[in-house]
GROMACS .gro file of C-alpha atoms in nm:
model
  422
    1MET     CA    1   5.720  10.617   7.754
    2LYS     CA    2   5.587  10.278   7.650
    3THR     CA    3   5.933  10.172   7.537
    4LYS     CA    4   6.093  10.287   7.861
    5LYS     CA    5   5.825  10.104   8.061
    6LEU     CA    6   5.884   9.786   7.862
    7LEU     CA    7   6.261   9.810   7.913
    8ALA     CA    8   6.207   9.862   8.286
    9MET     CA    9   5.986   9.552   8.303
   10LEU     CA   10   6.243   9.344   8.113
   11LEU     CA   11   6.523   9.463   8.342
   12ALA     CA   12   6.316   9.381   8.650
   13ALA     CA   13   6.239   9.035   8.513
   14SER     CA   14   6.608   8.979   8.432
   15LEU     CA   15   6.719   9.085   8.778
   16ALA     CA   16   6.449   8.867   8.936
   17THR     CA   17   6.583   8.571   8.740
   18PHE     CA   18   6.935   8.682   8.833
   19SER     CA   19   6.838   8.671   9.202
   20VAL     CA   20   6.667   8.332   9.175
   21GLY     CA   21   6.964   8.196   8.983
   22ALA     CA   22   7.197   8.314   9.256
   23GLN     CA   23   6.989   8.143   9.524
   24ALA     CA   24   6.989   7.815   9.329
   25GLN     CA   25   7.368   7.818   9.292
   26PRO     CA   26   7.463   7.544   9.546
   27GLU     CA   27   7.232   7.281   9.392
   28THR     CA   28   7.349   7.364   9.041
   29ALA     CA   29   7.713   7.344   9.138
   30ALA     CA   30   7.665   7.017   9.321
   31ALA     CA   31   7.481   6.863   9.028
   32LYS     CA   32   7.698   6.982   8.741
   33GLY     CA   33   8.033   7.067   8.888
   34PRO     CA   34   8.209   7.402   8.864
   35ARG     CA   35   8.072   7.658   8.623
   36VAL     CA   36   8.320   7.825   8.388
   37VAL     CA   37   8.377   8.196   8.330
   38THR     CA   38   8.583   8.263   8.017
   39PHE     CA   39   8.788   8.573   7.944
   40TRP     CA   40   9.069   8.705   7.731
   41SER     CA   41   9.381   8.852   7.885
   42LEU     CA   42   9.574   9.124   7.707
   43PHE     CA   43   9.850   9.113   7.967
   44THR     CA   44  10.140   8.991   7.758
   45GLY     CA   45  10.402   9.227   7.899
   46GLY     CA   46  10.581   9.212   8.231
   47ASP     CA   47  10.253   9.200   8.420
   48GLY     CA   48  10.115   8.888   8.254
   49GLU     CA   49  10.263   8.646   8.504
   50PHE     CA   50  10.109   8.837   8.794
   51PHE     CA   51   9.761   8.826   8.643
   52ASP     CA   52   9.800   8.455   8.578
   53ALA     CA   53   9.883   8.411   8.947
   54ILE     CA   54   9.556   8.583   9.043
   55ILE     CA   55   9.357   8.346   8.823
   56ASP     CA   56   9.544   8.045   8.962
   57LYS     CA   57   9.458   8.149   9.318
   58PHE     CA   58   9.094   8.210   9.230
   59ASN     CA   59   9.064   7.866   9.076
   60ALA     CA   60   9.244   7.706   9.371
   61THR     CA   61   9.008   7.863   9.623
   62HIS     CA   62   8.675   7.816   9.442
   63THR     CA   63   8.496   7.491   9.377
   64ASP     CA   64   8.180   7.636   9.223
   65ILE     CA   65   8.337   7.866   8.961
   66GLN     CA   66   8.652   7.826   8.754
   67MET     CA   67   8.805   8.093   8.534
   68LYS     CA   68   8.940   7.995   8.194
   69THR     CA   69   9.162   8.240   8.013
   70ASP     CA   70   9.312   8.280   7.669
   71THR     CA   71   9.589   8.533   7.617
   72VAL     CA   72   9.559   8.760   7.314
   73LYS     CA   73   9.857   8.958   7.186
   74PHE     CA   74   9.806   9.324   7.273
   75ASP     CA   75   9.851   9.453   6.918
   76ASN     CA   76   9.566   9.231   6.799
   77TYR     CA   77   9.352   9.252   7.111
   78TYR     CA   78   9.109   9.528   7.022
   79THR     CA   79   9.069   9.412   6.662
   80LYS     CA   80   8.976   9.067   6.787
   81LEU     CA   81   8.758   9.201   7.069
   82THR     CA   82   8.566   9.437   6.841
   83ALA     CA   83   8.493   9.157   6.594
   84ALA     CA   84   8.391   8.918   6.872
   85LEU     CA   85   8.156   9.167   7.036
   86ALA     CA   86   7.990   9.236   6.701
   87ALA     CA   87   7.954   8.864   6.630
   88GLY     CA   88   7.837   8.772   6.980
   89THR     CA   89   8.136   8.543   7.034
   90ALA     CA   90   8.325   8.741   7.298
   91PRO     CA   91   8.420   8.570   7.624
   92ASP     CA   92   8.217   8.620   7.942
   93MET     CA   93   8.454   8.880   8.090
   94VAL     CA   94   8.664   9.124   7.889
   95VAL     CA   95   8.948   9.353   7.984
   96ILE     CA   96   8.910   9.701   7.833
   97HIS     CA   97   9.118  10.011   7.890
   98GLN     CA   98   8.898  10.283   8.039
   99ALA     CA   99   8.974  10.508   7.743
  100ASN     CA  100   8.834  10.241   7.509
  101LEU     CA  101   8.497  10.196   7.681
  102ARG     CA  102   8.353  10.470   7.459
  103ASN     CA  103   8.417  10.248   7.158
  104TYR     CA  104   8.166   9.991   7.280
  105VAL     CA  105   7.915  10.146   7.522
  106PRO     CA  106   7.733  10.368   7.268
  107ASN     CA  107   7.680  10.060   7.049
  108GLY     CA  108   7.512   9.872   7.332
  109GLN     CA  109   7.784   9.605   7.334
  110LEU     CA  110   7.857   9.615   7.708
  111LEU     CA  111   7.620   9.529   7.990
  112ALA     CA  112   7.514   9.802   8.233
  113LEU     CA  113   7.608   9.654   8.571
  114ASP     CA  114   7.422   9.877   8.818
  115GLY     CA  115   7.115   9.660   8.875
  116TYR     CA  116   7.310   9.336   8.901
  117LEU     CA  117   7.563   9.480   9.145
  118SER     CA  118   7.287   9.635   9.354
  119SER     CA  119   7.108   9.301   9.388
  120MET     CA  120   7.436   9.149   9.510
  121ASN     CA  121   7.497   9.430   9.760
  122ALA     CA  122   7.835   9.475   9.594
  123PRO     CA  123   8.066   9.706   9.791
  124LEU     CA  124   8.093   9.982   9.532
  125ASP     CA  125   8.173  10.232   9.807
  126ASP     CA  126   8.504  10.048   9.852
  127PHE     CA  127   8.618  10.160   9.505
  128VAL     CA  128   8.816  10.481   9.467
  129ALA     CA  129   8.568  10.729   9.323
  130ALA     CA  130   8.768  10.867   9.029
  131PRO     CA  131   8.842  10.540   8.844
  132LEU     CA  132   8.494  10.404   8.925
  133ASN     CA  133   8.321  10.714   8.791
  134ALA     CA  134   8.537  10.698   8.478
  135CYS     CA  135   8.361  10.368   8.398
  136LYS     CA  136   8.021  10.538   8.385
  137THR     CA  137   7.838  10.672   8.082
  138ASP     CA  138   7.520  10.873   8.127
  139GLY     CA  139   7.520  10.771   8.493
  140LYS     CA  140   7.534  10.395   8.424
  141LEU     CA  141   7.825  10.174   8.525
  142TYR     CA  142   7.960   9.959   8.243
  143ALA     CA  143   8.279   9.820   8.399
  144LEU     CA  144   8.470   9.783   8.724
  145PRO     CA  145   8.816   9.946   8.738
  146LEU     CA  146   9.093   9.693   8.794
  147ASP     CA  147   9.377   9.941   8.839
  148VAL     CA  148   9.526  10.279   8.766
  149HIS     CA  149   9.860  10.275   8.585
  150PRO     CA  150  10.029  10.613   8.534
  151LEU     CA  151  10.354  10.685   8.356
  152ILE     CA  152  10.637  10.711   8.610
  153MET     CA  153  11.017  10.748   8.613
  154TYR     CA  154  11.258  10.473   8.709
  155ALA     CA  155  11.614  10.557   8.810
  156ASN     CA  156  11.914  10.325   8.861
  157THR     CA  157  12.054  10.433   9.197
  158ASP     CA  158  12.386  10.256   9.146
  159LEU     CA  159  12.452  10.438   8.819
  160MET     CA  160  12.342  10.768   8.972
  161LYS     CA  161  12.597  10.720   9.251
  162LYS     CA  162  12.865  10.617   9.004
  163ALA     CA  163  12.800  10.935   8.804
  164GLY     CA  164  12.805  11.152   9.116
  165ILE     CA  165  12.434  11.233   9.103
  166THR     CA  166  12.285  11.284   9.449
  167GLU     CA  167  11.928  11.392   9.366
  168LEU     CA  168  11.669  11.283   9.115
  169PRO     CA  169  11.621  11.525   8.825
  170LYS     CA  170  11.322  11.754   8.857
  171THR     CA  171  11.339  11.941   8.525
  172MET     CA  172  11.417  11.852   8.163
  173ASP     CA  173  11.750  12.036   8.183
  174GLU     CA  174  11.846  11.841   8.497
  175LEU     CA  175  11.739  11.513   8.333
  176LEU     CA  176  11.956  11.573   8.026
  177SER     CA  177  12.251  11.683   8.241
  178ASP     CA  178  12.225  11.375   8.464
  179ALA     CA  179  12.181  11.147   8.165
  180LYS     CA  180  12.500  11.283   8.008
  181ALA     CA  181  12.686  11.215   8.333
  182ILE     CA  182  12.565  10.856   8.324
  183GLU     CA  183  12.662  10.824   7.957
  184ALA     CA  184  13.013  10.923   8.064
  185THR     CA  185  13.027  10.608   8.280
  186GLY     CA  186  12.974  10.392   7.973
  187ASN     CA  187  12.603  10.330   8.025
  188MET     CA  188  12.285  10.450   7.855
  189GLY     CA  189  12.158  10.779   7.993
  190ILE     CA  190  11.784  10.738   7.926
  191ALA     CA  191  11.622  10.415   7.807
  192CYS     CA  192  11.322  10.568   7.634
  193ASP     CA  193  11.172  10.369   7.348
  194ASN     CA  194  11.112  10.576   7.037
  195THR     CA  195  11.036  10.332   6.759
  196THR     CA  196  10.781  10.066   6.674
  197ALA     CA  197  10.868   9.700   6.721
  198VAL     CA  198  10.649   9.469   6.930
  199TYR     CA  199  10.457   9.777   7.039
  200LYS     CA  200  10.412  10.119   6.887
  201ALA     CA  201  10.619  10.401   7.035
  202TYR     CA  202  10.351  10.467   7.296
  203THR     CA  203  10.604  10.605   7.545
  204LEU     CA  204  10.660  10.904   7.317
  205THR     CA  205  10.287  10.977   7.322
  206ARG     CA  206  10.261  10.933   7.698
  207LEU     CA  207  10.552  11.172   7.755
  208PHE     CA  208  10.430  11.424   7.497
  209PHE     CA  209  10.078  11.410   7.645
  210SER     CA  210  10.214  11.456   8.000
  211MET     CA  211  10.440  11.746   7.902
  212ILE     CA  212  10.148  11.934   7.742
  213TYR     CA  213   9.955  11.919   8.070
  214GLN     CA  214  10.268  11.999   8.276
  215GLN     CA  215  10.271  12.337   8.100
  216GLY     CA  216   9.902  12.399   8.161
  217GLY     CA  217   9.776  12.294   7.816
  218THR     CA  218   9.542  12.021   7.698
  219PHE     CA  219   9.585  11.760   7.426
  220LEU     CA  220   9.245  11.826   7.270
  221THR     CA  221   9.008  12.119   7.301
  222ALA     CA  222   8.762  12.119   7.593
  223ASP     CA  223   8.487  11.964   7.379
  224ASN     CA  224   8.731  11.708   7.230
  225SER     CA  225   8.650  11.835   6.881
  226LYS     CA  226   9.000  11.949   6.775
  227ALA     CA  227   9.369  11.895   6.845
  228ASN     CA  228   9.507  12.153   7.086
  229PHE     CA  229   9.882  12.088   7.084
  230ASN     CA  230   9.999  12.290   6.781
  231ASN     CA  231  10.124  12.574   6.999
  232GLU     CA  232  10.414  12.668   7.226
  233TYR     CA  233  10.328  12.383   7.465
  234GLY     CA  234  10.356  12.134   7.182
  235ILE     CA  235  10.680  12.282   7.052
  236LYS     CA  236  10.848  12.252   7.392
  237ALA     CA  237  10.717  11.898   7.443
  238LEU     CA  238  10.827  11.771   7.102
  239THR     CA  239  11.162  11.947   7.131
  240ALA     CA  240  11.219  11.774   7.466
  241LEU     CA  241  11.158  11.433   7.306
  242GLN     CA  242  11.392  11.514   7.018
  243ASP     CA  243  11.657  11.645   7.257
  244MET     CA  244  11.685  11.307   7.429
  245VAL     CA  245  11.798  11.160   7.097
  246ASN     CA  246  11.985  11.464   6.963
  247GLU     CA  247  12.180  11.506   7.288
  248GLY     CA  248  12.296  11.145   7.257
  249VAL     CA  249  12.148  11.018   7.582
  250THR     CA  250  11.883  10.796   7.419
  251PRO     CA  251  11.968  10.580   7.115
  252LYS     CA  252  11.765  10.661   6.806
  253GLY     CA  253  11.548  10.364   6.711
  254LEU     CA  254  11.533  10.213   7.061
  255ASP     CA  255  11.232   9.981   7.085
  256TYR     CA  256  11.023   9.906   7.391
  257ASP     CA  257  11.159   9.562   7.474
  258THR     CA  258  11.520   9.677   7.442
  259SER     CA  259  11.456   9.982   7.659
  260VAL     CA  260  11.303   9.765   7.932
  261ASN     CA  261  11.576   9.502   7.913
  262THR     CA  262  11.855   9.759   7.914
  263PHE     CA  263  11.724   9.912   8.234
  264LYS     CA  264  11.657   9.568   8.382
  265LEU     CA  265  12.019   9.469   8.315
  266GLY     CA  266  12.135   9.775   8.507
  267GLU     CA  267  12.278   9.942   8.197
  268ALA     CA  268  12.060  10.257   8.182
  269GLY     CA  269  12.031  10.547   8.423
  270PHE     CA  270  11.668  10.647   8.369
  271HIS     CA  271  11.364  10.482   8.217
  272PHE     CA  272  11.010  10.603   8.149
  273ASN     CA  273  10.736  10.346   8.163
  274GLY     CA  274  10.406  10.265   8.326
  275VAL     CA  275  10.391  10.133   8.680
  276TRP     CA  276  10.344   9.784   8.534
  277ALA     CA  277  10.720   9.750   8.482
  278THR     CA  278  10.792   9.769   8.856
  279GLY     CA  279  10.741   9.398   8.920
  280THR     CA  280  10.969   9.304   8.632
  281PHE     CA  281  11.249   9.525   8.760
  282GLU     CA  282  11.208   9.394   9.115
  283SER     CA  283  11.270   9.044   8.986
  284ALA     CA  284  11.611   9.144   8.848
  285GLN     CA  285  11.897   9.045   9.076
  286ASP     CA  286  12.149   9.317   9.157
  287LEU     CA  287  11.931   9.592   9.007
  288HIS     CA  288  11.904   9.876   9.255
  289PHE     CA  289  11.652  10.135   9.147
  290THR     CA  290  11.384  10.372   9.260
  291ALA     CA  291  11.044  10.436   9.104
  292VAL     CA  292  10.893  10.781   9.146
  293PRO     CA  293  10.609  10.988   9.001
  294LEU     CA  294  10.692  11.147   8.667
  295PRO     CA  295  10.866  11.476   8.751
  296GLY     CA  296  10.717  11.796   8.618
  297LEU     CA  297  10.991  11.811   8.355
  298LEU     CA  298  10.835  12.110   8.179
  299GLY     CA  299  10.634  12.257   8.466
  300LYS     CA  300  10.394  12.126   8.726
  301PRO     CA  301  10.357  11.751   8.797
  302ALA     CA  302  10.126  11.584   8.548
  303ALA     CA  303  10.143  11.236   8.403
  304TRP     CA  304   9.943  11.034   8.152
  305THR     CA  305   9.755  10.751   8.311
  306GLY     CA  306   9.551  10.460   8.196
  307SER     CA  307   9.320  10.217   8.371
  308HIS     CA  308   9.233   9.855   8.300
  309THR     CA  309   8.867   9.777   8.354
  310LEU     CA  310   8.664   9.455   8.361
  311ALA     CA  311   8.337   9.441   8.167
  312ILE     CA  312   8.070   9.196   8.051
  313PRO     CA  313   7.941   9.176   7.691
  314ALA     CA  314   7.574   9.276   7.670
  315ASP     CA  315   7.463   8.948   7.514
  316LYS     CA  316   7.556   8.762   7.834
  317ALA     CA  317   7.240   8.907   7.994
  318SER     CA  318   7.051   8.607   7.857
  319ASP     CA  319   7.222   8.391   8.123
  320PRO     CA  320   7.167   8.556   8.466
  321GLN     CA  321   7.369   8.291   8.651
  322LEU     CA  322   7.663   8.353   8.421
  323VAL     CA  323   7.639   8.728   8.483
  324LYS     CA  324   7.646   8.669   8.857
  325ASP     CA  325   7.940   8.430   8.831
  326THR     CA  326   8.130   8.681   8.619
  327LEU     CA  327   8.060   8.964   8.863
  328ASP     CA  328   8.175   8.740   9.149
  329CYS     CA  329   8.502   8.692   8.963
  330MET     CA  330   8.540   9.064   8.895
  331LEU     CA  331   8.474   9.160   9.256
  332TRP     CA  332   8.713   8.892   9.384
  333ILE     CA  333   8.990   9.006   9.151
  334THR     CA  334   8.958   9.372   9.251
  335ALA     CA  335   8.936   9.278   9.619
  336HIS     CA  336   9.271   9.099   9.583
  337GLY     CA  337   9.437   9.397   9.419
  338GLU     CA  338   9.747   9.349   9.634
  339MET     CA  339   9.832   9.055   9.408
  340TRP     CA  340   9.794   9.272   9.098
  341ALA     CA  341   9.996   9.546   9.270
  342LYS     CA  342  10.296   9.311   9.262
  343ALA     CA  343  10.314   9.397   8.891
  344GLY     CA  344  10.328   9.764   8.991
  345HIS     CA  345   9.969   9.863   8.922
  346ILE     CA  346   9.778  10.080   9.167
  347PRO     CA  347   9.472   9.898   9.304
  348THR     CA  348   9.131  10.066   9.293
  349ARG     CA  349   8.978   9.930   9.615
  350THR     CA  350   9.030  10.148   9.922
  351SER     CA  351   9.051   9.840  10.144
  352VAL     CA  352   9.344   9.715   9.934
  353GLN     CA  353   9.527  10.048   9.930
  354GLU     CA  354   9.496  10.063  10.310
  355SER     CA  355   9.599   9.701  10.364
  356GLU     CA  356   9.929   9.615  10.528
  357ALA     CA  357  10.012   9.389  10.235
  358PHE     CA  358   9.999   9.686   9.994
  359LYS     CA  359  10.170   9.930  10.229
  360ALA     CA  360  10.455   9.685  10.279
  361MET     CA  361  10.538   9.686   9.907
  362PRO     CA  362  10.823   9.917   9.809
  363TYR     CA  363  10.754  10.208   9.573
  364ARG     CA  364  10.377  10.150   9.539
  365SER     CA  365  10.252  10.369   9.819
  366GLY     CA  366  10.479  10.650   9.697
  367TYR     CA  367  10.354  10.660   9.343
  368ALA     CA  368   9.999  10.569   9.443
  369ALA     CA  369   9.980  10.911   9.607
  370ALA     CA  370  10.088  11.063   9.276
  371ALA     CA  371   9.759  10.954   9.124
  372ALA     CA  372   9.626  11.296   9.222
  373SER     CA  373   9.835  11.458   8.947
  374THR     CA  374   9.765  11.205   8.674
  375VAL     CA  375   9.569  11.290   8.361
  376ALA     CA  376   9.340  11.041   8.187
  377PRO     CA  377   9.305  11.044   7.806
  378PRO     CA  378   9.027  11.260   7.658
  379ASP     CA  379   8.679  11.108   7.681
  380THR     CA  380   8.621  11.047   7.312
  381ALA     CA  381   8.560  10.736   7.104
  382ALA     CA  382   8.832  10.861   6.871
  383TRP     CA  383   9.105  10.825   7.133
  384ASN     CA  384   9.218  10.474   7.045
  385GLU     CA  385   9.285  10.574   6.684
  386ILE     CA  386   9.442  10.902   6.794
  387TYR     CA  387   9.668  10.716   7.038
  388GLY     CA  388   9.814  10.487   6.774
  389THR     CA  389   9.839  10.755   6.506
  390ILE     CA  390  10.009  11.016   6.722
  391SER     CA  391  10.261  10.751   6.834
  392ASP     CA  392  10.355  10.688   6.471
  393LEU     CA  393  10.380  11.061   6.394
  394LEU     CA  394  10.594  11.134   6.700
  395GLU     CA  395  10.818  10.841   6.611
  396TYR     CA  396  10.868  10.992   6.263
  397ALA     CA  397  10.932  11.342   6.400
  398VAL     CA  398  11.192  11.216   6.647
  399ALA     CA  399  11.363  10.980   6.404
  400ASN     CA  400  11.391  11.249   6.136
  401ASN     CA  401  11.441  11.543   6.370
  402THR     CA  402  11.157  11.720   6.191
  403ASP     CA  403  11.115  12.090   6.256
  404PRO     CA  404  10.867  12.097   6.549
  405LYS     CA  405  10.634  12.353   6.390
  406THR     CA  406  10.617  12.151   6.070
  407ALA     CA  407  10.565  11.825   6.259
  408LEU     CA  408  10.296  11.967   6.486
  409ALA     CA  409  10.103  12.119   6.194
  410SER     CA  410  10.100  11.778   6.025
  411MET     CA  411   9.998  11.604   6.346
  412GLU     CA  412   9.719  11.855   6.409
  413LYS     CA  413   9.580  11.807   6.058
  414LYS     CA  414   9.580  11.427   6.090
  415ILE     CA  415   9.423  11.420   6.436
  416ASN     CA  416   9.148  11.662   6.331
  417GLU     CA  417   9.075  11.439   6.032
  418ILE     CA  418   9.041  11.139   6.263
  419ILE     CA  419   8.810  11.323   6.504
  420ALA     CA  420   8.589  11.434   6.216
  421THR     CA  421   8.512  11.072   6.130
  422TYR     CA  422   8.361  10.997   6.472
   0.00000   0.00000   0.00000
């Protein structure tokens, strides 16, 4: 009880300082010039330019605070972030996937934001409940959700017309049939990356994950203690991934960048990717396409989804003014989600989703509604390691056309070994 009382007193003192610091802001700014909030960006894909535009606008419209960013390559991002958080050298604001919050919150490396946001009268009721609640652990809020980004399907409408296809495929059989028709026109049927290059073969995992849930299964057991895909659901899902290669509608060894560029050049009929690719495809001249929720290829609609969140390292609590400045940046960024939506992401503020600017964007409002059928990764600290490992194992199984039962048994054993270490 004494410890809890002491912590409560320290928090109250910190928030009191936080409030005083906020009130003194104009004098400080006038005397010393703009204060700087640093952060690392992991947005090195097609959405990077859109995030840079947000930062540019923030800096152009604020004289008291300036944001300074360094871009970190995605493959190295979490290694660098983990080391920096441990060493106390992380930037003021960090981008963390919602599924990765569990890697840092239990260690006390992220700042609980509730008290600070309350003292600012931050409009938390403007955030969509599901992604906001996903940022909480034991009732405390450790991040603000920047977006929701589910896996969706892109389709080249010109190639569909050329192949005589009048409706989007709704099942795996229809997808393979339509893809073969497009192959007959001299183009790629399905641009689905299935090998590691710049990125791991994450698309295979996202599709496999989605297909498990489309059939009514789950990737892990309810308590996240074991793999739960070595069954008929897993066999059908892995077989579907292998069929895309074995049926000759997806090239074996296709990497992510090539799959994106092939679709962008108008040379592929279908493409599976996150919503973040939408902006890139819109920038391509003469590419006519549609972007729709991932069909329930093996059953009911269900699609893997991720969420970028914005958080503050716990050691920043020693500078209340910096915490307030960082929260101001985070709230401004999320309140201008229509700019981030240009990259294809679904904003998390209700006011943004209901804005005319967002509604006027093609595709977004359609797949934003599909968020109701999306499935977030299991809430376990082991997920990040599982995510990378299962991508490698699926890549091997597809490349070598491994018997599904054999492949799934091996995958189950490896994933259970990983979970046991957490």
